[in-house]
PDB file of C-alpha atoms in Angstrom:
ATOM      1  CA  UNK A  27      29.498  33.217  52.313  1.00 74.00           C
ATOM      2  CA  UNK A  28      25.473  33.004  51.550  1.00 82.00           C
ATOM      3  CA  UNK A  29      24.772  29.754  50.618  1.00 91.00           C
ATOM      4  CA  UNK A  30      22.925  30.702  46.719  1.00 96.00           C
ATOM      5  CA  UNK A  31      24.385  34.297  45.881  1.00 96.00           C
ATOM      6  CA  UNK A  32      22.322  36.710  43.280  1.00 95.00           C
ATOM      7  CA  UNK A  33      22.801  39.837  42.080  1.00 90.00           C
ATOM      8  CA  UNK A  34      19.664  41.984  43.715  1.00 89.00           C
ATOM      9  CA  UNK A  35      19.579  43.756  40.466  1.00 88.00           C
ATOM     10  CA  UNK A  36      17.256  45.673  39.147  1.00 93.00           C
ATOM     11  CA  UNK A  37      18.030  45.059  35.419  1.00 94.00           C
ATOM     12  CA  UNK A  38      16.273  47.613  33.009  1.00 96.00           C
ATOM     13  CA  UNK A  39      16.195  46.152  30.185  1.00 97.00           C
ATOM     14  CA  UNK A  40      14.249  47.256  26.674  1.00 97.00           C
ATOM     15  CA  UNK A  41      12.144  44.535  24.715  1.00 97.00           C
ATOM     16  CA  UNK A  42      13.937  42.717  22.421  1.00 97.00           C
ATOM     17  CA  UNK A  43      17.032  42.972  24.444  1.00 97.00           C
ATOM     18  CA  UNK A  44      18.647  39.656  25.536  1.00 97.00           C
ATOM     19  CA  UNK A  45      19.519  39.616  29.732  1.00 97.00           C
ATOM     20  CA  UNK A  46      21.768  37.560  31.610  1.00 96.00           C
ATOM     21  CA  UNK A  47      21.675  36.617  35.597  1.00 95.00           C
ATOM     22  CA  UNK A  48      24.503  34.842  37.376  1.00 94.00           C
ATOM     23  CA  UNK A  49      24.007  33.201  40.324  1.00 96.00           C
ATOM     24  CA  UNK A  50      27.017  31.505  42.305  1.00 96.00           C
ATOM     25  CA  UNK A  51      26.532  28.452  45.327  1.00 95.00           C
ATOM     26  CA  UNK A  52      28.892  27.623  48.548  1.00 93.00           C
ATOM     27  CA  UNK A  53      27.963  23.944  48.589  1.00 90.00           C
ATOM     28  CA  UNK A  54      29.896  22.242  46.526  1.00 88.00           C
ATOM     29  CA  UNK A  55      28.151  18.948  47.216  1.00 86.00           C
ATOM     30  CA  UNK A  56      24.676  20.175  45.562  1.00 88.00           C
ATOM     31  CA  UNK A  57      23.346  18.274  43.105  1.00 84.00           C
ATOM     32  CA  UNK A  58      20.103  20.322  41.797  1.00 90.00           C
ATOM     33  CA  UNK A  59      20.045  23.634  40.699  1.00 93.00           C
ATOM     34  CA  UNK A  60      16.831  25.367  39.322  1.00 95.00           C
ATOM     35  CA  UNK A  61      15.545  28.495  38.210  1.00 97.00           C
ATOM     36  CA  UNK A  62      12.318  29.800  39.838  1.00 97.00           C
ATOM     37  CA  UNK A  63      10.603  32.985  38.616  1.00 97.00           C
ATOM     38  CA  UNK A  64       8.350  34.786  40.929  1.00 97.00           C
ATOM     39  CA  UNK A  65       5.929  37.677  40.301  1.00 96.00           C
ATOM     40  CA  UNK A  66       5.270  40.495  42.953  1.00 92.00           C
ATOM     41  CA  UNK A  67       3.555  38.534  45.881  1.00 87.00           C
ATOM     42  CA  UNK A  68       2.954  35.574  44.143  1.00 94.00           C
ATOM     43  CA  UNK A  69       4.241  32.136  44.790  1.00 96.00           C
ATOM     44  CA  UNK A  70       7.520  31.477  43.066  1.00 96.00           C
ATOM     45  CA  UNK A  71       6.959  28.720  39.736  1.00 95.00           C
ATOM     46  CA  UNK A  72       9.407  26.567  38.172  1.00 94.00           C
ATOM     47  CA  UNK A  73      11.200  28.337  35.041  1.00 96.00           C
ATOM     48  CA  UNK A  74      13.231  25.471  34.294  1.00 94.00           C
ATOM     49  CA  UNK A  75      15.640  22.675  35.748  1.00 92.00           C
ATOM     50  CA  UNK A  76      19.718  23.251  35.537  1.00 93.00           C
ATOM     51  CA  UNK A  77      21.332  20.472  33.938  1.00 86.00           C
ATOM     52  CA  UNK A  78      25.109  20.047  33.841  1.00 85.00           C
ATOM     53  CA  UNK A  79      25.272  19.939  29.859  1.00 85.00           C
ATOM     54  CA  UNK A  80      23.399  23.170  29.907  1.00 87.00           C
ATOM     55  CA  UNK A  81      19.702  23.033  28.874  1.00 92.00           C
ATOM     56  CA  UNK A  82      17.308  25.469  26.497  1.00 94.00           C
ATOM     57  CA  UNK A  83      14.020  26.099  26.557  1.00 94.00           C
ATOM     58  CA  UNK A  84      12.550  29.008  23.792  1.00 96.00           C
ATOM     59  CA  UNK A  85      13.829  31.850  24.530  1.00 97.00           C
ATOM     60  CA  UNK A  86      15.571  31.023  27.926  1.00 97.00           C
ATOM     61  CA  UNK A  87      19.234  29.218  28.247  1.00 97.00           C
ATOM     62  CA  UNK A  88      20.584  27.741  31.522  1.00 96.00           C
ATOM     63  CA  UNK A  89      23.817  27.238  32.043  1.00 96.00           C
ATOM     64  CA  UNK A  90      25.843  25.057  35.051  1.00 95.00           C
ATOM     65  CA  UNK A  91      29.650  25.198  36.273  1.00 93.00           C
ATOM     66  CA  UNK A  92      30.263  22.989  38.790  1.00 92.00           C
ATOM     67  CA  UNK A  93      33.908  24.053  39.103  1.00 92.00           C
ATOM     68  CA  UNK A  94      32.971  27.744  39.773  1.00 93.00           C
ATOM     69  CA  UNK A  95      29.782  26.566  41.300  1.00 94.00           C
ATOM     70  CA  UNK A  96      28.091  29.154  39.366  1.00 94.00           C
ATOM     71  CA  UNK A  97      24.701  28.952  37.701  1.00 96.00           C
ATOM     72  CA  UNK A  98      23.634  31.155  35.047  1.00 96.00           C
ATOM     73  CA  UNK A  99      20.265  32.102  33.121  1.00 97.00           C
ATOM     74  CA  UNK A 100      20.394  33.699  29.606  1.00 97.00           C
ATOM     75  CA  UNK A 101      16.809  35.174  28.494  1.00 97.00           C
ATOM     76  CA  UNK A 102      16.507  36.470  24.927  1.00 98.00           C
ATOM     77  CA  UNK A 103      14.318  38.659  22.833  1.00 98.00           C
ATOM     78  CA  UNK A 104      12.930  39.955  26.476  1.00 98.00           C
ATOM     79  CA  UNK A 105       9.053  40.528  26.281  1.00 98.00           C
ATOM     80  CA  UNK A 106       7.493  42.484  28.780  1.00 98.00           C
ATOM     81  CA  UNK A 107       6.022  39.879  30.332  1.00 97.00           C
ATOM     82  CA  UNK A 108       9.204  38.372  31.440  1.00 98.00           C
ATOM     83  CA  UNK A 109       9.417  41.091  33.733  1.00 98.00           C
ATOM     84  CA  UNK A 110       9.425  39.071  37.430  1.00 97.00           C
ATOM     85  CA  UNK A 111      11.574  38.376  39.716  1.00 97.00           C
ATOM     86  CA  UNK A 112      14.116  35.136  39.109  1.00 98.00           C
ATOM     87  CA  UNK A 113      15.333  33.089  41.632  1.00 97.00           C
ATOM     88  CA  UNK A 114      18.353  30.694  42.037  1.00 97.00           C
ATOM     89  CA  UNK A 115      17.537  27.575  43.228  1.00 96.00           C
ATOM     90  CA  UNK A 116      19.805  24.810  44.758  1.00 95.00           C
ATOM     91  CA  UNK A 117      19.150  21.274  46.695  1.00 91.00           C
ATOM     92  CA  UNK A 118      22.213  20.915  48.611  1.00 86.00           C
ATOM     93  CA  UNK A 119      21.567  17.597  49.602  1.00 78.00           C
ATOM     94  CA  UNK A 120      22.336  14.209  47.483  1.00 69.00           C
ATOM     95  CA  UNK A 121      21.332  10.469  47.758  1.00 66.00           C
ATOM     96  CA  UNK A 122      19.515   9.034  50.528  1.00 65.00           C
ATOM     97  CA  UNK A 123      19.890  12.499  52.772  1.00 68.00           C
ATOM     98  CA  UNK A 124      17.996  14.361  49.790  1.00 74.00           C
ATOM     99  CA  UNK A 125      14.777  15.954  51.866  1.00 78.00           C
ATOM    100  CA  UNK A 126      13.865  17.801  48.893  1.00 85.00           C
ATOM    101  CA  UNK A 127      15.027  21.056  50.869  1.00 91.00           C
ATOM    102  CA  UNK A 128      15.452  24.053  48.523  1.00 94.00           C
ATOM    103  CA  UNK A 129      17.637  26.838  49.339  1.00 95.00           C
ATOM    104  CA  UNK A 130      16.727  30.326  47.363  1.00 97.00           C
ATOM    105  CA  UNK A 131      18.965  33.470  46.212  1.00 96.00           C
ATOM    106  CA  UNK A 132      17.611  36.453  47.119  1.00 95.00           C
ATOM    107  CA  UNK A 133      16.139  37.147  43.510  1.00 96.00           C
ATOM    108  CA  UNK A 134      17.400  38.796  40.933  1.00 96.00           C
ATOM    109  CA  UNK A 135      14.365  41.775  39.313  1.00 96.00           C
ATOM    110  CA  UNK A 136      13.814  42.100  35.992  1.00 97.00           C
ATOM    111  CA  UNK A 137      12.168  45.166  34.710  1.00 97.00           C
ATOM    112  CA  UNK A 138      11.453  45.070  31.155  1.00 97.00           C
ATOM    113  CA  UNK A 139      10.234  48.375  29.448  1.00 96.00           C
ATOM    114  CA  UNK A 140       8.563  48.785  25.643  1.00 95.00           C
TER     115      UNK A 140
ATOM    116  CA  UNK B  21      -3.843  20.910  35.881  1.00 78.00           C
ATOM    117  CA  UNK B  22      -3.382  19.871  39.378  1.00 81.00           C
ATOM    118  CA  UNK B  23      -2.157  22.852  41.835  1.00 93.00           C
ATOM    119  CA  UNK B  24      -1.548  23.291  45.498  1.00 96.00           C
ATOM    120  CA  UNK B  25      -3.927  25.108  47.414  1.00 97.00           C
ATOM    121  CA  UNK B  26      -3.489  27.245  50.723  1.00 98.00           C
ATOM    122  CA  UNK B  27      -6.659  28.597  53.090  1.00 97.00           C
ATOM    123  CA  UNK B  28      -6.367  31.195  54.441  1.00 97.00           C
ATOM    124  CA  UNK B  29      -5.153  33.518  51.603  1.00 97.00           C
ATOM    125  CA  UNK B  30      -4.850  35.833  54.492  1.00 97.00           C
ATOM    126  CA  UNK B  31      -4.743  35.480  58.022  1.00 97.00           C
ATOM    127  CA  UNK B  32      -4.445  38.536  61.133  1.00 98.00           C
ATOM    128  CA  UNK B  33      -3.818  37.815  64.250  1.00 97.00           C
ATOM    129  CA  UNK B  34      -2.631  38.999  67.828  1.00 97.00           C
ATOM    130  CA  UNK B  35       0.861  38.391  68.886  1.00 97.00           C
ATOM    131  CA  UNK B  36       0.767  35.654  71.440  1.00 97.00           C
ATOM    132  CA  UNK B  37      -1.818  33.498  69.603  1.00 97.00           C
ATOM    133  CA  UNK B  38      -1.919  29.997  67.909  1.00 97.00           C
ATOM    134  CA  UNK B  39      -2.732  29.846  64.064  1.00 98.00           C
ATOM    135  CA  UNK B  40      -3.198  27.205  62.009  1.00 97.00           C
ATOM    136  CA  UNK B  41      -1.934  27.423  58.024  1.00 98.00           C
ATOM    137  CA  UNK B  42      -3.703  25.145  55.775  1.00 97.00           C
ATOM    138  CA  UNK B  43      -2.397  23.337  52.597  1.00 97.00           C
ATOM    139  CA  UNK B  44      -3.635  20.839  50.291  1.00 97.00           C
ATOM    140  CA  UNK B  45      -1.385  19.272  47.861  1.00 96.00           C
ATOM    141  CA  UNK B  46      -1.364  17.873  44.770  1.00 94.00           C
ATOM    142  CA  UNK B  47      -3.013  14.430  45.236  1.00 90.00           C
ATOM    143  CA  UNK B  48      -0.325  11.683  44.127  1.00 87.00           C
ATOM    144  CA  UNK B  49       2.610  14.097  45.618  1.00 91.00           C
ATOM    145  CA  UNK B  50       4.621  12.252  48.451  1.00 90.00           C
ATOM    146  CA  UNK B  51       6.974  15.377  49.814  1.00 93.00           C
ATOM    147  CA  UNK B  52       5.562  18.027  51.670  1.00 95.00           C
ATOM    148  CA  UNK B  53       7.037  21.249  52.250  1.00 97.00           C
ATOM    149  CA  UNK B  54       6.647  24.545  53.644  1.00 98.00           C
ATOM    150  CA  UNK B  55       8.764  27.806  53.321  1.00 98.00           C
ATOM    151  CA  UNK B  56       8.425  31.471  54.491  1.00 98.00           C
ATOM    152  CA  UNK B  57       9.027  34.911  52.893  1.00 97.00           C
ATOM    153  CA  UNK B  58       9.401  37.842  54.879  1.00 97.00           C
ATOM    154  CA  UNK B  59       8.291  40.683  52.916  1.00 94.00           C
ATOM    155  CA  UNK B  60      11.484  41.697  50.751  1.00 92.00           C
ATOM    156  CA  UNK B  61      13.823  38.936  51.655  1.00 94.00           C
ATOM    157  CA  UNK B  62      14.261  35.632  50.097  1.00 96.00           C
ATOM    158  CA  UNK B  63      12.382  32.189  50.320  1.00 97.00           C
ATOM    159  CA  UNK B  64      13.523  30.581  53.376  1.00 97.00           C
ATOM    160  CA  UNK B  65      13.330  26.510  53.777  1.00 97.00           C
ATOM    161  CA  UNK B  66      11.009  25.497  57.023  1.00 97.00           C
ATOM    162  CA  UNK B  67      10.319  21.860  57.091  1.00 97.00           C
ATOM    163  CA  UNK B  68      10.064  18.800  54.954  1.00 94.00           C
ATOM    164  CA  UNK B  69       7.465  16.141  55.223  1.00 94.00           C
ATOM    165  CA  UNK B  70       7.443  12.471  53.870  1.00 91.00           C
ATOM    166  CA  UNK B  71       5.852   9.480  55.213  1.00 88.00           C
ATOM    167  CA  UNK B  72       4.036  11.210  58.111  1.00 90.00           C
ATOM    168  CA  UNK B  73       7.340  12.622  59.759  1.00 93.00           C
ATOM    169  CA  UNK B  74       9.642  15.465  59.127  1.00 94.00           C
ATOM    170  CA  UNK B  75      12.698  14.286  57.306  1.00 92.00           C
ATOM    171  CA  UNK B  76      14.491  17.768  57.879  1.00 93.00           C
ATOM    172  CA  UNK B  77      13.671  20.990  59.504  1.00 94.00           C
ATOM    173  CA  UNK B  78      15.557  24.774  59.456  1.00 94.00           C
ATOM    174  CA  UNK B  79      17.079  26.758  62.513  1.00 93.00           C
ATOM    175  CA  UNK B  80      13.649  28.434  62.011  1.00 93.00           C
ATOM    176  CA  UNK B  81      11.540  25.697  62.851  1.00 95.00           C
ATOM    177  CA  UNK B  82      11.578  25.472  66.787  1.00 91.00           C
ATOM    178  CA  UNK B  83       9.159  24.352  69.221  1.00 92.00           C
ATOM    179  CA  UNK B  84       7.047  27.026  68.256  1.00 96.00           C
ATOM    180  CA  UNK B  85       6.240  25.410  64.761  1.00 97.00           C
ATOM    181  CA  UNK B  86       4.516  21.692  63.993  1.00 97.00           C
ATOM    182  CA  UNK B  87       3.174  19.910  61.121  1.00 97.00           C
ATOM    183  CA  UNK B  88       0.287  17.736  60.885  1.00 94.00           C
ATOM    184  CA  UNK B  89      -0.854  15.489  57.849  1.00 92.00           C
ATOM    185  CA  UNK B  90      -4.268  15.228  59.775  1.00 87.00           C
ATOM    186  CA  UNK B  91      -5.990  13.271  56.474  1.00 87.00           C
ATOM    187  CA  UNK B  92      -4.831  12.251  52.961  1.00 79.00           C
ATOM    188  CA  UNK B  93      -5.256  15.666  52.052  1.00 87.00           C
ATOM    189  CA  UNK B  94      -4.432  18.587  53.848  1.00 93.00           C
ATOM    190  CA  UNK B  95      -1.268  19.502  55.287  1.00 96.00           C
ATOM    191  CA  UNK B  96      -0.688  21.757  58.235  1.00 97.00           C
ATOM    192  CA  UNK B  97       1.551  24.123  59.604  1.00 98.00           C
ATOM    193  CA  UNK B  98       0.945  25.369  63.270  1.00 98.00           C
ATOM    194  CA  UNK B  99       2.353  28.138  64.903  1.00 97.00           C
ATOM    195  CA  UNK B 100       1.938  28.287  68.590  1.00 96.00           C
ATOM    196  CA  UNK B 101       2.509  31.643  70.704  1.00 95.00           C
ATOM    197  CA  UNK B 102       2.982  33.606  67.116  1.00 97.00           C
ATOM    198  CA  UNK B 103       5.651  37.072  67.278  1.00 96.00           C
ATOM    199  CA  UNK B 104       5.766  39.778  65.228  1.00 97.00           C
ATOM    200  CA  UNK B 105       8.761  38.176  63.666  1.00 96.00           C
ATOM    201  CA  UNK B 106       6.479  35.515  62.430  1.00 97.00           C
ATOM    202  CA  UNK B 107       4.585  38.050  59.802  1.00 98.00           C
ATOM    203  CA  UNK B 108       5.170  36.571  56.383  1.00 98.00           C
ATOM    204  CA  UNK B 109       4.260  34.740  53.717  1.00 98.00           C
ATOM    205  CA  UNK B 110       4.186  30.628  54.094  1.00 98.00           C
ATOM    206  CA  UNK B 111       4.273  28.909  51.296  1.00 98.00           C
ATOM    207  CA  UNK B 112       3.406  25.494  50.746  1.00 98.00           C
ATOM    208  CA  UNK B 113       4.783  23.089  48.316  1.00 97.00           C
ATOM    209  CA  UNK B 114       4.635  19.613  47.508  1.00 95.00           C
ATOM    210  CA  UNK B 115       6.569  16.750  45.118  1.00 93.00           C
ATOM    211  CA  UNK B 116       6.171  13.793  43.629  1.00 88.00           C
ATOM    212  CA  UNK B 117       9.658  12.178  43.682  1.00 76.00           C
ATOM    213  CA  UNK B 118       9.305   9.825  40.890  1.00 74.00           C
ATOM    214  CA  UNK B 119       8.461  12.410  38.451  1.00 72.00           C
ATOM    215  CA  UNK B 120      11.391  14.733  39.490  1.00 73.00           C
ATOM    216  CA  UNK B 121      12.802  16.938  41.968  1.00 79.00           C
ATOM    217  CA  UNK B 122      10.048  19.891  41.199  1.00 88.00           C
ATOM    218  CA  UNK B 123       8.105  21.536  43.840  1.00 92.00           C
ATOM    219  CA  UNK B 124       5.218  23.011  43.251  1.00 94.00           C
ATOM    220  CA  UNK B 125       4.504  26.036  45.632  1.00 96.00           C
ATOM    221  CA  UNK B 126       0.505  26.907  46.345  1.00 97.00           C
ATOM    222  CA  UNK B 127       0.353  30.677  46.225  1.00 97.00           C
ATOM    223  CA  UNK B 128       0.682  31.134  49.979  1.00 97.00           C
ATOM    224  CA  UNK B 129      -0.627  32.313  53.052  1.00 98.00           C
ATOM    225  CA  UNK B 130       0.113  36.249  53.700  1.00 98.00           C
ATOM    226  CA  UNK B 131       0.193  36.001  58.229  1.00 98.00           C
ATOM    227  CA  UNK B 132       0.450  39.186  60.155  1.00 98.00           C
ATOM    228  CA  UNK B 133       1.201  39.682  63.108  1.00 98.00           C
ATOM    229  CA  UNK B 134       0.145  42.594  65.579  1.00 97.00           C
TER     230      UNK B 134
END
């Protein structure tokens, strides 16, 4: 099993339209999670942080299930400029053997068309 | 805003040679990182860097790779004897722990091998 699953897409989407990406993890032990967007040969930038509670920011929703070990991001009202790749993000490491080490999905592309 | 920077942007070079990949983070960060990206696959982890030693490396990072913090500033990744496997783009990132677990990547070095 890869360790941070995504769906390689692409999703075609229309503006306006609200998107969903699901991303599922083998290490149960992780502790961070993160979505990363990343624009054709660029370097991949924080979108936002996965909290267990679930977490908003504008127009994007994160969700977590730790029991599923599935991570999820919700985008809504989808402007063109979302369009990007988004990657899953996951530390798999916790207390004092946390090196910071990120481990990446494959990317899920987003195509989003007027 | 602060950012990571990488030199070269670009870098060509014959198989069997040595390059050098050079990174400067973000001034107060203490974790250093750097990643690849083979062209269409995903963000792979190399090495992790804190308090002038590696605190964990991939599969990926053999003999053939080292780091250097050769100042307070830059950060370096060599690559000794390079393949044509080792065509990608390297990203650098760093961290600054008390803040949060965020990594911020520089916008990479683009290596080919021929």
């Amino acid at each position: 099993r890869k360790e941070v699953e995504q769906d390689p897409g692409p999703f075609n989407v229309p503006e306006g339209a609200t998107v969903a990406f699901n991303c599922t993890y083998s290490n149960s032990a992780s502790q961070s999670f993160f979505w990363y967007r990343q624009d054709c040969r660029k370097e991949p930038k924080l979108l936002m942080s996965v909290y267990s509670s679930g977490n908003e920011d504008g127009r994007f929703t994160a969700q977590l299930n730790r029991a599923s070990q599935y991570i999820s991001l919700l985008i809504r009202d989808s402007k063109l400029s979302d369009s990007a790749t988004y990657l899953c993000v996951v530390n798999p490491s916790q207390g004092s053997s946390n090196t910071g080490k990120l481990i990446f999905g494959q990317g899920t592309t987003l195509q989003v068309k007027p | 805003e602060p950012e990571v920077t990488q030199t070269p942007s670009h870098q060509v070079t014959q198989m069997g040679q040595e390059v050098i990949l050079r990174c400067v983070p973000i001034s107060n960060h203490l974790y250093f990182y750097w990643y690849r990206q083979i062209l269409g696959q995903k963000v792979e982890f190399l090495v992790s860097f804190y308090n002038n030693e590696i605190s964990e490396k991939s599969e990926i990072f053999d003999d053939q790779f080292s780091v250097e913090r050769p100042d307070g500033s830059n950060f370096t990744l060599k690559i000794r004897s390079t393949k044509l496997e080792d065509s990608a783009m390297y990203f650098c990132a760093s961290s600054d722990p008390w803040v949060g677990e965020t990594q911020y990547f520089g916008p990479g070095t683009r290596l080919l091998v021929l």
